mmCIF file of C-alpha atoms and ligand atoms in Angstrom:
data_model
loop_
_atom_site.group_PDB
_atom_site.id
_atom_site.type_symbol
_atom_site.label_atom_id
_atom_site.label_comp_id
_atom_site.label_asym_id
_atom_site.label_seq_id
_atom_site.Cartn_x
_atom_site.Cartn_y
_atom_site.Cartn_z
ATOM 1 C CA MET A 792 -6.668 -6.491 -12.211
ATOM 2 C CA ARG A 793 -7.996 -4.267 -9.396
ATOM 3 C CA ALA A 794 -10.743 -5.827 -7.259
ATOM 4 C CA PRO A 795 -13.446 -3.226 -6.622
ATOM 5 C CA LEU A 796 -13.803 -1.934 -3.065
ATOM 6 C CA ILE A 797 -17.073 -0.615 -1.680
ATOM 7 C CA ALA A 798 -16.444 1.192 1.609
ATOM 8 C CA GLY A 799 -19.172 2.793 3.685
ATOM 9 C CA ASN A 800 -18.292 6.007 5.531
ATOM 10 C CA TRP A 801 -20.781 6.344 8.359
ATOM 11 C CA LYS A 802 -19.290 9.698 9.451
ATOM 12 C CA MET A 803 -20.633 10.640 12.938
ATOM 13 C CA ASN A 804 -23.744 8.514 12.474
ATOM 14 C CA GLY A 805 -24.917 5.095 13.532
ATOM 15 C CA SER A 806 -25.464 3.231 16.774
ATOM 16 C CA LEU A 807 -24.790 -0.154 18.298
ATOM 17 C CA GLU A 808 -28.129 -1.180 16.890
ATOM 18 C CA LEU A 809 -27.078 -0.217 13.366
ATOM 19 C CA VAL A 810 -23.849 -2.207 13.728
ATOM 20 C CA ALA A 811 -25.976 -5.192 14.787
ATOM 21 C CA THR A 812 -28.287 -4.748 11.789
ATOM 22 C CA PHE A 813 -25.347 -4.654 9.387
ATOM 23 C CA ALA A 814 -23.711 -7.641 11.085
ATOM 24 C CA GLU A 815 -26.891 -9.662 10.742
ATOM 25 C CA GLU A 816 -27.614 -8.702 7.130
ATOM 26 C CA LEU A 817 -24.047 -8.980 5.879
ATOM 27 C CA SER A 818 -23.717 -12.395 7.541
ATOM 28 C CA ARG A 819 -26.815 -13.842 5.958
ATOM 29 C CA THR A 820 -26.549 -12.219 2.506
ATOM 30 C CA ALA A 821 -23.982 -13.536 0.069
ATOM 31 C CA LEU A 822 -21.716 -10.669 -0.910
ATOM 32 C CA PRO A 823 -20.810 -10.553 -4.601
ATOM 33 C CA GLY A 824 -17.668 -12.520 -5.410
ATOM 34 C CA GLY A 825 -14.579 -10.476 -6.199
ATOM 35 C CA VAL A 826 -15.880 -7.334 -4.496
ATOM 36 C CA GLU A 827 -14.110 -6.091 -1.357
ATOM 37 C CA VAL A 828 -16.444 -4.547 1.218
ATOM 38 C CA ALA A 829 -15.589 -2.384 4.226
ATOM 39 C CA LEU A 830 -17.297 -0.129 6.758
ATOM 40 C CA MET A 831 -15.649 2.936 8.268
ATOM 41 C CA VAL A 832 -17.510 3.385 11.538
ATOM 42 C CA PRO A 833 -17.073 5.857 14.430
ATOM 43 C CA PHE A 834 -14.351 4.969 16.963
ATOM 44 C CA PRO A 835 -16.696 3.655 19.707
ATOM 45 C CA TYR A 836 -18.161 1.055 17.339
ATOM 46 C CA LEU A 837 -14.925 -0.270 15.846
ATOM 47 C CA GLU A 838 -14.454 -3.117 18.264
ATOM 48 C CA VAL A 839 -18.001 -4.403 18.101
ATOM 49 C CA ALA A 840 -18.009 -3.980 14.300
ATOM 50 C CA ARG A 841 -14.804 -6.026 14.046
ATOM 51 C CA SER A 842 -16.120 -8.757 16.289
ATOM 52 C CA ARG A 843 -19.616 -8.987 14.766
ATOM 53 C CA LEU A 844 -19.192 -8.327 11.047
ATOM 54 C CA PRO A 845 -18.144 -11.263 8.862
ATOM 55 C CA GLU A 846 -14.363 -11.508 8.558
ATOM 56 C CA THR A 847 -14.616 -10.846 4.837
ATOM 57 C CA VAL A 848 -15.892 -7.326 5.581
ATOM 58 C CA GLY A 849 -13.090 -4.875 6.350
ATOM 59 C CA VAL A 850 -13.431 -2.417 9.213
ATOM 60 C CA GLY A 851 -11.952 1.051 9.022
ATOM 61 C CA ALA A 852 -11.688 4.223 11.087
ATOM 62 C CA GLN A 853 -12.385 7.713 9.772
ATOM 63 C CA THR A 854 -9.252 9.478 11.027
ATOM 64 C CA LEU A 855 -6.286 8.923 13.328
ATOM 65 C CA SER A 856 -3.748 10.964 15.233
ATOM 66 C CA ASP A 857 -0.453 11.846 13.614
ATOM 67 C CA GLN A 858 1.234 10.915 16.914
ATOM 68 C CA PRO A 859 1.956 7.401 18.208
ATOM 69 C CA SER A 860 1.052 8.125 21.883
ATOM 70 C CA GLY A 861 1.289 10.758 24.576
ATOM 71 C CA ALA A 862 -0.496 13.739 26.057
ATOM 72 C CA PHE A 863 -2.957 14.382 23.224
ATOM 73 C CA THR A 864 -6.327 14.382 24.964
ATOM 74 C CA GLY A 865 -9.107 13.036 22.803
ATOM 75 C CA GLU A 866 -6.871 11.636 20.075
ATOM 76 C CA VAL A 867 -6.715 8.025 18.857
ATOM 77 C CA SER A 868 -3.492 6.543 17.525
ATOM 78 C CA GLY A 869 -2.970 4.185 14.623
ATOM 79 C CA GLY A 870 -1.524 1.606 17.004
ATOM 80 C CA MET A 871 -4.777 1.594 18.988
ATOM 81 C CA LEU A 872 -6.734 1.022 15.787
ATOM 82 C CA ALA A 873 -4.414 -1.787 14.736
ATOM 83 C CA ASP A 874 -4.866 -3.364 18.205
ATOM 84 C CA LEU A 875 -8.592 -3.624 17.496
ATOM 85 C CA GLY A 876 -8.063 -5.414 14.192
ATOM 86 C CA VAL A 877 -8.957 -2.353 12.135
ATOM 87 C CA GLN A 878 -7.489 -2.653 8.634
ATOM 88 C CA MET A 879 -7.878 0.783 7.070
ATOM 89 C CA VAL A 880 -8.404 4.434 7.872
ATOM 90 C CA LEU A 881 -9.689 7.435 5.952
ATOM 91 C CA VAL A 882 -7.216 10.283 5.706
ATOM 92 C CA GLY A 883 -7.879 13.733 4.322
ATOM 93 C CA HIS A 884 -11.643 13.465 3.932
ATOM 94 C CA SER A 885 -12.823 16.918 2.869
ATOM 95 C CA GLU A 886 -14.763 17.284 6.131
ATOM 96 C CA ARG A 887 -11.441 16.868 7.996
ATOM 97 C CA ARG A 888 -9.629 19.198 5.618
ATOM 98 C CA THR A 889 -12.314 21.881 5.953
ATOM 99 C CA LEU A 890 -13.832 21.596 9.435
ATOM 100 C CA TYR A 891 -10.636 20.563 11.247
ATOM 101 C CA ARG A 892 -8.202 22.479 9.050
ATOM 102 C CA GLU A 893 -6.116 19.466 8.082
ATOM 103 C CA ASP A 894 -3.786 20.744 5.388
ATOM 104 C CA ASP A 895 -1.563 18.668 3.122
ATOM 105 C CA ALA A 896 1.149 18.441 5.804
ATOM 106 C CA ALA A 897 -1.349 17.177 8.381
ATOM 107 C CA VAL A 898 -2.719 14.686 5.875
ATOM 108 C CA LEU A 899 0.779 13.416 5.069
ATOM 109 C CA ALA A 900 1.578 13.012 8.779
ATOM 110 C CA ARG A 901 -1.547 10.882 9.221
ATOM 111 C CA VAL A 902 -0.765 8.786 6.135
ATOM 112 C CA ARG A 903 2.675 8.092 7.615
ATOM 113 C CA ALA A 904 1.155 7.267 11.015
ATOM 114 C CA ALA A 905 -1.209 4.764 9.362
ATOM 115 C CA LEU A 906 1.503 3.153 7.238
ATOM 116 C CA GLY A 907 3.770 2.915 10.272
ATOM 117 C CA VAL A 908 1.365 0.522 12.001
ATOM 118 C CA GLY A 909 0.312 -1.422 8.906
ATOM 119 C CA LEU A 910 -3.054 0.265 8.298
ATOM 120 C CA VAL A 911 -4.158 1.005 4.734
ATOM 121 C CA PRO A 912 -4.675 4.760 4.378
ATOM 122 C CA VAL A 913 -7.618 5.639 2.155
ATOM 123 C CA LEU A 914 -6.435 9.034 0.967
ATOM 124 C CA CYS A 915 -9.294 11.347 -0.045
ATOM 125 C CA LEU A 916 -8.813 14.001 -2.725
ATOM 126 C CA GLY A 917 -11.264 16.533 -4.087
ATOM 127 C CA GLU A 918 -11.934 20.044 -5.298
ATOM 128 C CA THR A 919 -14.498 22.598 -4.144
ATOM 129 C CA LEU A 920 -17.125 24.038 -6.457
ATOM 130 C CA GLU A 921 -15.190 27.317 -6.732
ATOM 131 C CA GLU A 922 -12.076 25.396 -7.753
ATOM 132 C CA ARG A 923 -14.022 23.408 -10.363
ATOM 133 C CA ASP A 924 -15.626 26.563 -11.727
ATOM 134 C CA ALA A 925 -12.186 28.131 -11.987
ATOM 135 C CA GLU A 926 -11.067 25.043 -13.990
ATOM 136 C CA ARG A 927 -8.604 24.106 -11.272
ATOM 137 C CA THR A 928 -9.965 20.611 -10.572
ATOM 138 C CA GLU A 929 -6.949 18.659 -11.782
ATOM 139 C CA ALA A 930 -4.435 21.105 -10.306
ATOM 140 C CA VAL A 931 -6.080 20.814 -6.881
ATOM 141 C CA VAL A 932 -6.635 17.057 -6.875
ATOM 142 C CA LEU A 933 -3.215 16.198 -8.301
ATOM 143 C CA GLY A 934 -1.604 18.703 -5.935
ATOM 144 C CA GLN A 935 -3.195 16.929 -2.946
ATOM 145 C CA LEU A 936 -2.005 13.601 -4.345
ATOM 146 C CA GLU A 937 1.570 14.736 -4.970
ATOM 147 C CA ALA A 938 1.822 16.306 -1.516
ATOM 148 C CA VAL A 939 1.612 12.750 -0.168
ATOM 149 C CA LEU A 940 3.221 10.616 -2.885
ATOM 150 C CA ASP A 941 6.323 12.790 -3.216
ATOM 151 C CA ALA A 942 7.124 12.187 0.451
ATOM 152 C CA LEU A 943 6.701 8.393 0.395
ATOM 153 C CA THR A 944 8.958 5.591 -0.746
ATOM 154 C CA ALA A 945 7.956 3.496 -3.767
ATOM 155 C CA ASP A 946 6.976 0.680 -1.420
ATOM 156 C CA GLU A 947 4.808 2.966 0.740
ATOM 157 C CA ARG A 948 3.021 4.376 -2.323
ATOM 158 C CA GLN A 949 1.882 0.864 -3.232
ATOM 159 C CA ARG A 950 0.002 0.583 0.069
ATOM 160 C CA LEU A 951 -2.486 3.430 -0.444
ATOM 161 C CA VAL A 952 -6.071 3.398 -1.630
ATOM 162 C CA LEU A 953 -7.242 6.684 -3.158
ATOM 163 C CA ALA A 954 -10.722 8.185 -3.143
ATOM 164 C CA TYR A 955 -11.760 11.036 -5.411
ATOM 165 C CA GLU A 956 -14.546 12.946 -3.681
ATOM 166 C CA PRO A 957 -15.585 16.225 -5.283
ATOM 167 C CA VAL A 958 -16.397 18.440 -2.304
ATOM 168 C CA TRP A 959 -19.464 19.834 -4.067
ATOM 169 C CA ALA A 960 -20.914 16.322 -4.271
ATOM 170 C CA ILE A 961 -20.523 15.500 -0.573
ATOM 171 C CA GLY A 962 -23.691 15.569 1.455
ATOM 172 C CA THR A 963 -25.362 17.737 -1.193
ATOM 173 C CA GLY A 964 -27.139 15.011 -3.132
ATOM 174 C CA ARG A 965 -25.254 16.222 -6.223
ATOM 175 C CA THR A 966 -23.062 13.640 -7.912
ATOM 176 C CA ALA A 967 -20.384 14.031 -10.531
ATOM 177 C CA THR A 968 -21.609 12.613 -13.827
ATOM 178 C CA PRO A 969 -19.845 9.393 -14.798
ATOM 179 C CA ASP A 970 -17.898 11.370 -17.446
ATOM 180 C CA GLN A 971 -16.840 14.074 -14.987
ATOM 181 C CA ALA A 972 -15.722 11.451 -12.478
ATOM 182 C CA GLN A 973 -13.927 9.313 -15.070
ATOM 183 C CA GLN A 974 -12.020 12.350 -16.349
ATOM 184 C CA VAL A 975 -10.572 13.065 -12.903
ATOM 185 C CA HIS A 976 -9.918 9.386 -12.167
ATOM 186 C CA ALA A 977 -8.026 9.087 -15.467
ATOM 187 C CA ALA A 978 -5.936 12.143 -14.553
ATOM 188 C CA ILE A 979 -5.155 10.591 -11.154
ATOM 189 C CA ARG A 980 -4.136 7.332 -12.820
ATOM 190 C CA ALA A 981 -1.949 9.152 -15.329
ATOM 191 C CA ARG A 982 -0.221 10.932 -12.458
ATOM 192 C CA LEU A 983 0.307 7.596 -10.680
ATOM 193 C CA ALA A 984 1.886 6.299 -13.899
ATOM 194 C CA SER A 985 4.348 9.168 -13.832
ATOM 195 C CA TYR A 986 5.707 7.651 -10.591
ATOM 196 C CA ASP A 987 5.554 4.038 -11.717
ATOM 197 C CA ALA A 988 3.497 2.146 -14.321
ATOM 198 C CA GLN A 989 2.778 -0.675 -11.895
ATOM 199 C CA LEU A 990 1.524 1.805 -9.278
ATOM 200 C CA ALA A 991 -1.024 3.076 -11.792
ATOM 201 C CA GLU A 992 -2.054 -0.461 -12.640
ATOM 202 C CA THR A 993 -2.598 -1.646 -9.073
ATOM 203 C CA THR A 994 -3.838 1.373 -7.075
ATOM 204 C CA LYS A 995 -7.557 1.425 -6.398
ATOM 205 C CA VAL A 996 -9.160 4.820 -6.988
ATOM 206 C CA LEU A 997 -12.628 4.952 -5.432
ATOM 207 C CA TYR A 998 -15.305 7.504 -6.258
ATOM 208 C CA GLY A 999 -17.070 9.198 -3.347
ATOM 209 C CA GLY A 1000 -19.687 11.896 -3.219
ATOM 210 C CA SER A 1001 -23.329 10.889 -3.003
ATOM 211 C CA MET A 1002 -22.893 7.475 -4.616
ATOM 212 C CA LYS A 1003 -26.189 5.629 -4.241
ATOM 213 C CA PRO A 1004 -27.968 2.628 -5.768
ATOM 214 C CA SER A 1005 -29.437 4.771 -8.561
ATOM 215 C CA ASN A 1006 -26.094 6.051 -9.869
ATOM 216 C CA ALA A 1007 -23.654 3.343 -8.740
ATOM 217 C CA VAL A 1008 -23.898 1.120 -11.825
ATOM 218 C CA GLU A 1009 -22.945 3.877 -14.257
ATOM 219 C CA LEU A 1010 -20.183 5.280 -12.046
ATOM 220 C CA LEU A 1011 -18.691 1.851 -11.355
ATOM 221 C CA ALA A 1012 -18.716 1.016 -15.071
ATOM 222 C CA GLN A 1013 -16.073 3.686 -15.735
ATOM 223 C CA PRO A 1014 -12.677 2.141 -16.490
ATOM 224 C CA ASP A 1015 -10.760 4.096 -13.856
ATOM 225 C CA ILE A 1016 -13.332 3.902 -11.049
ATOM 226 C CA ASP A 1017 -12.450 0.974 -8.805
ATOM 227 C CA GLY A 1018 -15.215 1.195 -6.247
ATOM 228 C CA GLY A 1019 -16.976 3.669 -4.030
ATOM 229 C CA LEU A 1020 -16.680 5.496 -0.731
ATOM 230 C CA ILE A 1021 -20.314 5.697 0.250
ATOM 231 C CA GLY A 1022 -21.723 8.378 2.561
ATOM 232 C CA GLY A 1023 -25.453 8.552 3.363
ATOM 233 C CA ALA A 1024 -26.362 5.395 1.446
ATOM 234 C CA SER A 1025 -24.026 3.360 3.670
ATOM 235 C CA LEU A 1026 -26.378 3.915 6.612
ATOM 236 C CA GLN A 1027 -29.139 1.867 4.979
ATOM 237 C CA VAL A 1028 -28.156 -1.757 4.761
ATOM 238 C CA ASP A 1029 -30.316 -2.419 1.677
ATOM 239 C CA ASP A 1030 -28.844 0.538 -0.203
ATOM 240 C CA PHE A 1031 -25.327 -0.407 0.800
ATOM 241 C CA LEU A 1032 -25.823 -3.996 -0.328
ATOM 242 C CA ALA A 1033 -27.346 -2.817 -3.610
ATOM 243 C CA ILE A 1034 -24.206 -0.758 -4.269
ATOM 244 C CA CYS A 1035 -21.998 -3.745 -3.390
ATOM 245 C CA HIS A 1036 -23.918 -5.805 -5.944
ATOM 246 C CA SER A 1037 -23.520 -3.061 -8.573
ATOM 247 C CA ALA A 1038 -19.764 -3.567 -8.284
ATOM 248 C CA GLY A 1039 -19.967 -7.341 -8.798
HETATM 249 C C1 3PY B 1228 -20.329 11.253 0.846
HETATM 250 O O1 3PY B 1228 -20.688 10.576 -0.107
HETATM 251 O O2 3PY B 1228 -21.065 12.101 1.370
HETATM 252 C C2 3PY B 1228 -18.996 11.073 1.420
HETATM 253 O O3 3PY B 1228 -18.442 12.001 1.964
HETATM 254 C C3 3PY B 1228 -18.354 9.742 1.391
HETATM 255 O O4 3PY B 1228 -17.144 9.754 2.090
#
């Protein structure tokens, strides 16, 4: 059985004050049993988030360097994140793939860097609107998945979380319908099964792309959707908590 995971992706938003608000609310509100909760906050807030959020709430970063250390001005290594008690890191979010030109090789290098220091990589996959319109959704998403899985050992594959995020549903307010999302999640799970039946059984596949309280229940009810990677709605503590409760 896969425990649902609700992870907030703050992107380049938030403040110390917002971390404090979340810490206060998440400490005094009972989180639904059996639901894993995490917040992926900007680098400068990781340490305070880790020290102030309840221990049951995971803390994650939004990217990492593919290098362990050295003359890479402005970069942050996986080892530095691990030092702070960070547990997970987004890799291959479509904003990184598009705005920072991270291709499949760059994504794989970051997945390896995360695994090398014991972080859980949350590998994001998703197609653009043009690709969907050209009926290439599964080819694109499964291609992104294989580019990573083919290069990992069976043991490493077991340590990933996946997130399907249709690019056309990110920051646009548009959301995949539950059927559209489930179809892609089922294709991802079938591809996982082609590596190993147990991998398909245990890997969490989150849905991301404008998940909010009003659509979370239906999306999370789909058999192959194991949680959410939440953008804008993760900046409002009430909305985020409502989504966490939808998963319970
Ligand atoms: C969104 O929902 O906008 C996201 O990109 C979540 O990662």
